[in-house]
Amino acid sequence: MNAQNDSIVSSITDSVKAETDSIKIQNKYGLRIGADVSKLVRSFIDDDYKGFEVNGDFRLTRKLYLAAEIGTEEKITDTDYLKVTTTGSYLKAGVDYNLYKNWLDMENMIYSGFRVGASTFSHTLNEYLIYSQDQYWTPQLSSDTSEDFDGLTAIWAEIVFGIKAEVFNNLYVGLNVQFKGLITETEPSNFENLYIPGFNKTYDSGGFGFGFGYNISYLIPIYKKDKTFAVEE
């Protein structure tokens, strides 16, 4: 009889010990929506630029997120030989993977991601200068008659690296950098795409681009999942 009681007590003790040797918390799953503040700031301080971007992500698993960005841009490119106004919109979609191991109820991210981007845009050639090798005898031909090039498109892929930190409950700030590669583009007649909305500067017709962002976002929790941490003795 005593042996049976000891067995029951031992079983209860082991069960209680197992529960006290772990911590159970709840991770938030939901939609995080924000904006790229760097584009808003640049719009105020740069007379040649206007832009706005809304971004968001949705948590699929503990590490994996669906992510997307949508925005508009207007950029004036002014060189020694031409002045072009580019206007258009873009959409980027892909996934982010959180590389950071959070402790307890933290929801911070150090992540890498992948996007496919698409843009529709137009150029207005405001003025241009035709370069002449014989500049001593022949004056350079210039024109300030505007010419529009509509219906242009571009598709690209990009790799993203960034961080997101929760500064207040459900409120996040973040930084990211993007490395881009053009897949396809349509070009206007007689000159090349110097700027593509969402892709940025094309660097002398090269197929690679670069971008960055500073984001503020808010998480709308939809549901929660339990996460258990083992406690070491």
PDB file of C-alpha atoms in Angstrom:
ATOM      1  CA  MET A   1       0.000   0.000   0.000  1.00  0.00           C
ATOM      2  CA  ASN A   2       2.814   2.390   0.917  1.00  0.00           C
ATOM      3  CA  ALA A   3       4.620   1.541  -2.318  1.00  0.00           C
ATOM      4  CA  GLN A   4       1.496   2.402  -4.308  1.00  0.00           C
ATOM      5  CA  ASN A   5       1.114   5.731  -2.507  1.00  0.00           C
ATOM      6  CA  ASP A   6       4.776   6.529  -3.102  1.00  0.00           C
ATOM      7  CA  SER A   7       4.300   5.815  -6.788  1.00  0.00           C
ATOM      8  CA  ILE A   8       1.300   8.173  -7.010  1.00  0.00           C
ATOM      9  CA  VAL A   9       3.130  10.921  -5.118  1.00  0.00           C
ATOM     10  CA  SER A  10       6.169  10.496  -7.362  1.00  0.00           C
ATOM     11  CA  SER A  11       4.032  10.726 -10.492  1.00  0.00           C
ATOM     12  CA  ILE A  12       2.340  13.905  -9.264  1.00  0.00           C
ATOM     13  CA  THR A  13       5.687  15.398  -8.286  1.00  0.00           C
ATOM     14  CA  ASP A  14       7.198  14.643 -11.691  1.00  0.00           C
ATOM     15  CA  SER A  15       4.189  16.203 -13.408  1.00  0.00           C
ATOM     16  CA  VAL A  16       4.389  19.363 -11.313  1.00  0.00           C
ATOM     17  CA  LYS A  17       8.155  19.531 -11.863  1.00  0.00           C
ATOM     18  CA  ALA A  18       7.709  19.194 -15.631  1.00  0.00           C
ATOM     19  CA  GLU A  19       5.261  22.075 -15.610  1.00  0.00           C
ATOM     20  CA  THR A  20       7.527  24.268 -13.497  1.00  0.00           C
ATOM     21  CA  ASP A  21      10.533  23.459 -15.712  1.00  0.00           C
ATOM     22  CA  SER A  22       8.954  25.243 -18.699  1.00  0.00           C
ATOM     23  CA  ILE A  23       7.430  28.643 -19.443  1.00  0.00           C
ATOM     24  CA  LYS A  24       4.485  28.977 -21.802  1.00  0.00           C
ATOM     25  CA  ILE A  25       3.853  32.298 -23.559  1.00  0.00           C
ATOM     26  CA  GLN A  26       1.679  33.369 -26.475  1.00  0.00           C
ATOM     27  CA  ASN A  27       3.093  34.734 -29.740  1.00  0.00           C
ATOM     28  CA  LYS A  28       0.981  37.221 -31.668  1.00  0.00           C
ATOM     29  CA  TYR A  29      -0.074  36.451 -35.232  1.00  0.00           C
ATOM     30  CA  GLY A  30      -1.638  39.140 -37.370  1.00  0.00           C
ATOM     31  CA  LEU A  31      -1.304  41.855 -39.985  1.00  0.00           C
ATOM     32  CA  ARG A  32       1.407  44.500 -39.589  1.00  0.00           C
ATOM     33  CA  ILE A  33       0.813  47.667 -41.653  1.00  0.00           C
ATOM     34  CA  GLY A  34       3.135  50.626 -41.994  1.00  0.00           C
ATOM     35  CA  ALA A  35       4.747  53.250 -44.211  1.00  0.00           C
ATOM     36  CA  ASP A  36       8.230  54.064 -45.477  1.00  0.00           C
ATOM     37  CA  VAL A  37       9.106  57.258 -43.604  1.00  0.00           C
ATOM     38  CA  SER A  38      12.285  57.820 -45.643  1.00  0.00           C
ATOM     39  CA  LYS A  39      10.216  58.471 -48.778  1.00  0.00           C
ATOM     40  CA  LEU A  40       8.062  61.026 -46.950  1.00  0.00           C
ATOM     41  CA  VAL A  41      11.117  62.837 -45.578  1.00  0.00           C
ATOM     42  CA  ARG A  42      12.801  62.845 -48.987  1.00  0.00           C
ATOM     43  CA  SER A  43       9.639  64.297 -50.536  1.00  0.00           C
ATOM     44  CA  PHE A  44       9.906  67.304 -48.204  1.00  0.00           C
ATOM     45  CA  ILE A  45      13.638  67.979 -48.593  1.00  0.00           C
ATOM     46  CA  ASP A  46      14.230  67.040 -52.270  1.00  0.00           C
ATOM     47  CA  ASP A  47      12.491  69.222 -54.874  1.00  0.00           C
ATOM     48  CA  ASP A  48      13.155  66.587 -57.551  1.00  0.00           C
ATOM     49  CA  TYR A  49      11.358  63.753 -55.738  1.00  0.00           C
ATOM     50  CA  LYS A  50       7.888  62.836 -54.477  1.00  0.00           C
ATOM     51  CA  GLY A  51       7.081  59.363 -53.166  1.00  0.00           C
ATOM     52  CA  PHE A  52       4.899  57.336 -50.826  1.00  0.00           C
ATOM     53  CA  GLU A  53       4.919  53.650 -49.861  1.00  0.00           C
ATOM     54  CA  VAL A  54       2.621  51.472 -47.752  1.00  0.00           C
ATOM     55  CA  ASN A  55       4.038  48.139 -46.580  1.00  0.00           C
ATOM     56  CA  GLY A  56       2.800  45.172 -44.613  1.00  0.00           C
ATOM     57  CA  ASP A  57       3.443  41.611 -43.559  1.00  0.00           C
ATOM     58  CA  PHE A  58       1.398  38.693 -42.262  1.00  0.00           C
ATOM     59  CA  ARG A  59       2.883  36.049 -39.995  1.00  0.00           C
ATOM     60  CA  LEU A  60       2.477  32.500 -41.296  1.00  0.00           C
ATOM     61  CA  THR A  61       4.696  30.572 -38.862  1.00  0.00           C
ATOM     62  CA  ARG A  62       7.019  31.412 -35.971  1.00  0.00           C
ATOM     63  CA  LYS A  63       9.721  32.486 -38.465  1.00  0.00           C
ATOM     64  CA  LEU A  64       8.024  33.015 -41.858  1.00  0.00           C
ATOM     65  CA  TYR A  65       6.062  36.093 -42.993  1.00  0.00           C
ATOM     66  CA  LEU A  66       4.266  37.055 -46.189  1.00  0.00           C
ATOM     67  CA  ALA A  67       5.302  40.597 -47.119  1.00  0.00           C
ATOM     68  CA  ALA A  68       4.344  43.254 -49.674  1.00  0.00           C
ATOM     69  CA  GLU A  69       4.924  46.916 -50.542  1.00  0.00           C
ATOM     70  CA  ILE A  70       2.916  49.225 -52.782  1.00  0.00           C
ATOM     71  CA  GLY A  71       3.830  52.791 -53.670  1.00  0.00           C
ATOM     72  CA  THR A  72       4.056  55.700 -56.091  1.00  0.00           C
ATOM     73  CA  GLU A  73       7.019  57.855 -57.112  1.00  0.00           C
ATOM     74  CA  GLU A  74       7.790  60.922 -59.178  1.00  0.00           C
ATOM     75  CA  LYS A  75      11.454  61.619 -59.904  1.00  0.00           C
ATOM     76  CA  ILE A  76      13.130  64.331 -61.979  1.00  0.00           C
ATOM     77  CA  THR A  77      16.441  63.208 -63.498  1.00  0.00           C
ATOM     78  CA  ASP A  78      18.505  66.226 -64.533  1.00  0.00           C
ATOM     79  CA  THR A  79      21.810  65.572 -66.321  1.00  0.00           C
ATOM     80  CA  ASP A  80      24.103  67.618 -68.575  1.00  0.00           C
ATOM     81  CA  TYR A  81      22.248  66.397 -71.662  1.00  0.00           C
ATOM     82  CA  LEU A  82      18.617  65.849 -70.706  1.00  0.00           C
ATOM     83  CA  LYS A  83      15.924  66.425 -68.105  1.00  0.00           C
ATOM     84  CA  VAL A  84      13.341  63.684 -67.605  1.00  0.00           C
ATOM     85  CA  THR A  85      10.371  63.430 -65.229  1.00  0.00           C
ATOM     86  CA  THR A  86       9.456  59.836 -64.325  1.00  0.00           C
ATOM     87  CA  THR A  87       6.061  59.064 -62.756  1.00  0.00           C
ATOM     88  CA  GLY A  88       4.639  55.665 -61.847  1.00  0.00           C
ATOM     89  CA  SER A  89       3.528  53.104 -59.308  1.00  0.00           C
ATOM     90  CA  TYR A  90       4.835  49.744 -58.187  1.00  0.00           C
ATOM     91  CA  LEU A  91       3.987  46.588 -56.258  1.00  0.00           C
ATOM     92  CA  LYS A  92       6.399  44.184 -54.565  1.00  0.00           C
ATOM     93  CA  ALA A  93       5.461  40.862 -52.947  1.00  0.00           C
ATOM     94  CA  GLY A  94       7.386  38.020 -51.336  1.00  0.00           C
ATOM     95  CA  VAL A  95       8.409  36.511 -48.008  1.00  0.00           C
ATOM     96  CA  ASP A  96      10.545  37.422 -44.982  1.00  0.00           C
ATOM     97  CA  TYR A  97      12.327  34.956 -42.699  1.00  0.00           C
ATOM     98  CA  ASN A  98      13.165  35.965 -39.116  1.00  0.00           C
ATOM     99  CA  LEU A  99      16.753  35.020 -38.240  1.00  0.00           C
ATOM    100  CA  TYR A 100      16.496  36.366 -34.673  1.00  0.00           C
ATOM    101  CA  LYS A 101      15.663  34.109 -31.735  1.00  0.00           C
ATOM    102  CA  ASN A 102      13.378  36.081 -29.442  1.00  0.00           C
ATOM    103  CA  TRP A 103      13.217  35.506 -25.691  1.00  0.00           C
ATOM    104  CA  LEU A 104       9.862  35.194 -23.914  1.00  0.00           C
ATOM    105  CA  ASP A 105       7.198  37.504 -25.407  1.00  0.00           C
ATOM    106  CA  MET A 106       9.503  39.612 -27.594  1.00  0.00           C
ATOM    107  CA  GLU A 107       8.475  40.006 -31.257  1.00  0.00           C
ATOM    108  CA  ASN A 108      11.594  41.637 -32.761  1.00  0.00           C
ATOM    109  CA  MET A 109      13.030  40.681 -36.149  1.00  0.00           C
ATOM    110  CA  ILE A 110      16.399  40.472 -37.847  1.00  0.00           C
ATOM    111  CA  TYR A 111      15.344  39.121 -41.208  1.00  0.00           C
ATOM    112  CA  SER A 112      16.191  38.342 -44.776  1.00  0.00           C
ATOM    113  CA  GLY A 113      13.623  38.276 -47.526  1.00  0.00           C
ATOM    114  CA  PHE A 114      12.860  37.961 -51.222  1.00  0.00           C
ATOM    115  CA  ARG A 115      10.585  40.081 -53.418  1.00  0.00           C
ATOM    116  CA  VAL A 116       9.327  40.162 -56.987  1.00  0.00           C
ATOM    117  CA  GLY A 117       8.548  43.721 -58.064  1.00  0.00           C
ATOM    118  CA  ALA A 118       6.557  45.179 -60.943  1.00  0.00           C
ATOM    119  CA  SER A 119       6.191  48.796 -62.024  1.00  0.00           C
ATOM    120  CA  THR A 120       4.124  50.741 -64.540  1.00  0.00           C
ATOM    121  CA  PHE A 121       5.431  54.212 -65.344  1.00  0.00           C
ATOM    122  CA  SER A 122       5.889  56.987 -67.879  1.00  0.00           C
ATOM    123  CA  HIS A 123       8.610  59.480 -68.808  1.00  0.00           C
ATOM    124  CA  THR A 124       8.278  63.095 -69.850  1.00  0.00           C
ATOM    125  CA  LEU A 125      11.326  64.302 -71.764  1.00  0.00           C
ATOM    126  CA  ASN A 126      11.330  67.965 -70.745  1.00  0.00           C
ATOM    127  CA  GLU A 127      14.480  69.088 -72.577  1.00  0.00           C
ATOM    128  CA  TYR A 128      17.569  67.596 -74.148  1.00  0.00           C
ATOM    129  CA  LEU A 129      20.883  68.496 -75.693  1.00  0.00           C
ATOM    130  CA  ILE A 130      22.444  66.706 -78.673  1.00  0.00           C
ATOM    131  CA  TYR A 131      26.172  66.364 -78.139  1.00  0.00           C
ATOM    132  CA  SER A 132      28.413  67.414 -81.028  1.00  0.00           C
ATOM    133  CA  GLN A 133      32.063  66.389 -81.248  1.00  0.00           C
ATOM    134  CA  ASP A 134      32.891  69.483 -83.284  1.00  0.00           C
ATOM    135  CA  GLN A 135      31.892  72.003 -80.623  1.00  0.00           C
ATOM    136  CA  TYR A 136      34.090  74.818 -82.005  1.00  0.00           C
ATOM    137  CA  TRP A 137      32.277  75.236 -85.315  1.00  0.00           C
ATOM    138  CA  THR A 138      28.852  73.741 -84.673  1.00  0.00           C
ATOM    139  CA  PRO A 139      26.592  74.913 -81.835  1.00  0.00           C
ATOM    140  CA  GLN A 140      24.957  72.178 -79.793  1.00  0.00           C
ATOM    141  CA  LEU A 141      21.379  71.406 -80.781  1.00  0.00           C
ATOM    142  CA  SER A 142      18.936  71.607 -77.909  1.00  0.00           C
ATOM    143  CA  SER A 143      15.173  71.333 -77.488  1.00  0.00           C
ATOM    144  CA  ASP A 144      12.779  72.228 -74.677  1.00  0.00           C
ATOM    145  CA  THR A 145       9.693  70.731 -76.334  1.00  0.00           C
ATOM    146  CA  SER A 146       8.174  68.123 -74.010  1.00  0.00           C
ATOM    147  CA  GLU A 147       7.632  64.586 -75.255  1.00  0.00           C
ATOM    148  CA  ASP A 148       5.737  61.881 -73.341  1.00  0.00           C
ATOM    149  CA  PHE A 149       6.494  58.145 -73.266  1.00  0.00           C
ATOM    150  CA  ASP A 150       3.649  56.194 -71.677  1.00  0.00           C
ATOM    151  CA  GLY A 151       2.859  52.543 -70.984  1.00  0.00           C
ATOM    152  CA  LEU A 152       6.345  51.532 -69.801  1.00  0.00           C
ATOM    153  CA  THR A 153       6.775  48.513 -67.519  1.00  0.00           C
ATOM    154  CA  ALA A 154       9.512  46.732 -65.574  1.00  0.00           C
ATOM    155  CA  ILE A 155       9.826  43.530 -63.549  1.00  0.00           C
ATOM    156  CA  TRP A 156      12.650  42.742 -61.145  1.00  0.00           C
ATOM    157  CA  ALA A 157      13.673  40.569 -58.186  1.00  0.00           C
ATOM    158  CA  GLU A 158      15.278  41.735 -54.974  1.00  0.00           C
ATOM    159  CA  ILE A 159      16.880  40.413 -51.806  1.00  0.00           C
ATOM    160  CA  VAL A 160      16.057  42.260 -48.598  1.00  0.00           C
ATOM    161  CA  PHE A 161      17.897  42.471 -45.267  1.00  0.00           C
ATOM    162  CA  GLY A 162      16.445  44.372 -42.335  1.00  0.00           C
ATOM    163  CA  ILE A 163      15.441  44.731 -38.704  1.00  0.00           C
ATOM    164  CA  LYS A 164      12.142  45.478 -36.956  1.00  0.00           C
ATOM    165  CA  ALA A 165      12.036  46.392 -33.269  1.00  0.00           C
ATOM    166  CA  GLU A 166       8.965  46.795 -31.055  1.00  0.00           C
ATOM    167  CA  VAL A 167       9.300  50.180 -29.327  1.00  0.00           C
ATOM    168  CA  PHE A 168       5.803  50.233 -27.803  1.00  0.00           C
ATOM    169  CA  ASN A 169       3.080  47.608 -27.619  1.00  0.00           C
ATOM    170  CA  ASN A 170       2.424  46.520 -31.242  1.00  0.00           C
ATOM    171  CA  LEU A 171       4.332  49.550 -32.633  1.00  0.00           C
ATOM    172  CA  TYR A 172       7.509  48.831 -34.624  1.00  0.00           C
ATOM    173  CA  VAL A 173      10.330  50.774 -36.251  1.00  0.00           C
ATOM    174  CA  GLY A 174      12.589  49.186 -38.839  1.00  0.00           C
ATOM    175  CA  LEU A 175      15.401  49.592 -41.321  1.00  0.00           C
ATOM    176  CA  ASN A 176      16.055  47.595 -44.488  1.00  0.00           C
ATOM    177  CA  VAL A 177      18.318  47.486 -47.525  1.00  0.00           C
ATOM    178  CA  GLN A 178      17.411  45.999 -50.900  1.00  0.00           C
ATOM    179  CA  PHE A 179      19.607  44.551 -53.646  1.00  0.00           C
ATOM    180  CA  LYS A 180      17.756  44.447 -56.970  1.00  0.00           C
ATOM    181  CA  GLY A 181      18.166  42.777 -60.351  1.00  0.00           C
ATOM    182  CA  LEU A 182      16.110  43.671 -63.435  1.00  0.00           C
ATOM    183  CA  ILE A 183      14.331  40.807 -65.190  1.00  0.00           C
ATOM    184  CA  THR A 184      12.639  42.723 -67.987  1.00  0.00           C
ATOM    185  CA  GLU A 185      11.812  46.320 -68.956  1.00  0.00           C
ATOM    186  CA  THR A 186      10.318  48.316 -71.812  1.00  0.00           C
ATOM    187  CA  GLU A 187      12.365  51.311 -72.927  1.00  0.00           C
ATOM    188  CA  PRO A 188      11.332  54.598 -74.562  1.00  0.00           C
ATOM    189  CA  SER A 189      12.552  55.547 -78.029  1.00  0.00           C
ATOM    190  CA  ASN A 190      15.940  57.259 -78.373  1.00  0.00           C
ATOM    191  CA  PHE A 191      16.942  57.074 -74.709  1.00  0.00           C
ATOM    192  CA  GLU A 192      16.995  54.634 -71.796  1.00  0.00           C
ATOM    193  CA  ASN A 193      15.205  54.271 -68.475  1.00  0.00           C
ATOM    194  CA  LEU A 194      17.277  56.306 -66.034  1.00  0.00           C
ATOM    195  CA  TYR A 195      14.844  55.748 -63.159  1.00  0.00           C
ATOM    196  CA  ILE A 196      12.161  53.109 -62.515  1.00  0.00           C
ATOM    197  CA  PRO A 197       9.633  53.612 -59.668  1.00  0.00           C
ATOM    198  CA  GLY A 198      10.205  50.962 -57.023  1.00  0.00           C
ATOM    199  CA  PHE A 199      13.497  49.906 -58.584  1.00  0.00           C
ATOM    200  CA  ASN A 200      15.211  53.317 -58.321  1.00  0.00           C
ATOM    201  CA  LYS A 201      18.183  54.493 -60.390  1.00  0.00           C
ATOM    202  CA  THR A 202      19.344  52.077 -63.104  1.00  0.00           C
ATOM    203  CA  TYR A 203      23.043  53.058 -62.921  1.00  0.00           C
ATOM    204  CA  ASP A 204      23.830  53.687 -66.599  1.00  0.00           C
ATOM    205  CA  SER A 205      21.617  50.954 -68.021  1.00  0.00           C
ATOM    206  CA  GLY A 206      22.954  48.307 -65.628  1.00  0.00           C
ATOM    207  CA  GLY A 207      20.691  45.483 -64.539  1.00  0.00           C
ATOM    208  CA  PHE A 208      21.283  45.998 -60.840  1.00  0.00           C
ATOM    209  CA  GLY A 209      19.897  48.498 -58.353  1.00  0.00           C
ATOM    210  CA  PHE A 210      19.963  49.379 -54.692  1.00  0.00           C
ATOM    211  CA  GLY A 211      17.421  50.734 -52.207  1.00  0.00           C
ATOM    212  CA  PHE A 212      16.773  51.285 -48.522  1.00  0.00           C
ATOM    213  CA  GLY A 213      13.840  52.088 -46.261  1.00  0.00           C
ATOM    214  CA  TYR A 214      12.996  53.334 -42.791  1.00  0.00           C
ATOM    215  CA  ASN A 215       9.620  52.014 -41.684  1.00  0.00           C
ATOM    216  CA  ILE A 216       7.107  52.613 -38.924  1.00  0.00           C
ATOM    217  CA  SER A 217       4.402  49.958 -38.629  1.00  0.00           C
ATOM    218  CA  TYR A 218       1.624  48.742 -36.335  1.00  0.00           C
ATOM    219  CA  LEU A 219       0.677  45.130 -35.657  1.00  0.00           C
ATOM    220  CA  ILE A 220      -3.029  44.249 -35.668  1.00  0.00           C
ATOM    221  CA  PRO A 221      -3.172  40.988 -33.647  1.00  0.00           C
ATOM    222  CA  ILE A 222      -5.643  38.461 -35.045  1.00  0.00           C
ATOM    223  CA  TYR A 223      -4.855  35.360 -32.980  1.00  0.00           C
ATOM    224  CA  LYS A 224      -2.185  33.915 -30.709  1.00  0.00           C
ATOM    225  CA  LYS A 225      -0.221  30.666 -30.528  1.00  0.00           C
ATOM    226  CA  ASP A 226       1.424  29.110 -27.497  1.00  0.00           C
ATOM    227  CA  LYS A 227       5.206  28.899 -27.349  1.00  0.00           C
ATOM    228  CA  THR A 228       6.969  26.912 -24.632  1.00  0.00           C
ATOM    229  CA  PHE A 229      10.451  27.691 -23.262  1.00  0.00           C
ATOM    230  CA  ALA A 230      12.387  25.114 -21.271  1.00  0.00           C
ATOM    231  CA  VAL A 231      13.860  26.407 -17.994  1.00  0.00           C
ATOM    232  CA  GLU A 232      17.336  25.143 -17.167  1.00  0.00           C
ATOM    233  CA  GLU A 233      18.044  24.257 -13.570  1.00  0.00           C
TER     234      GLU A 233
END
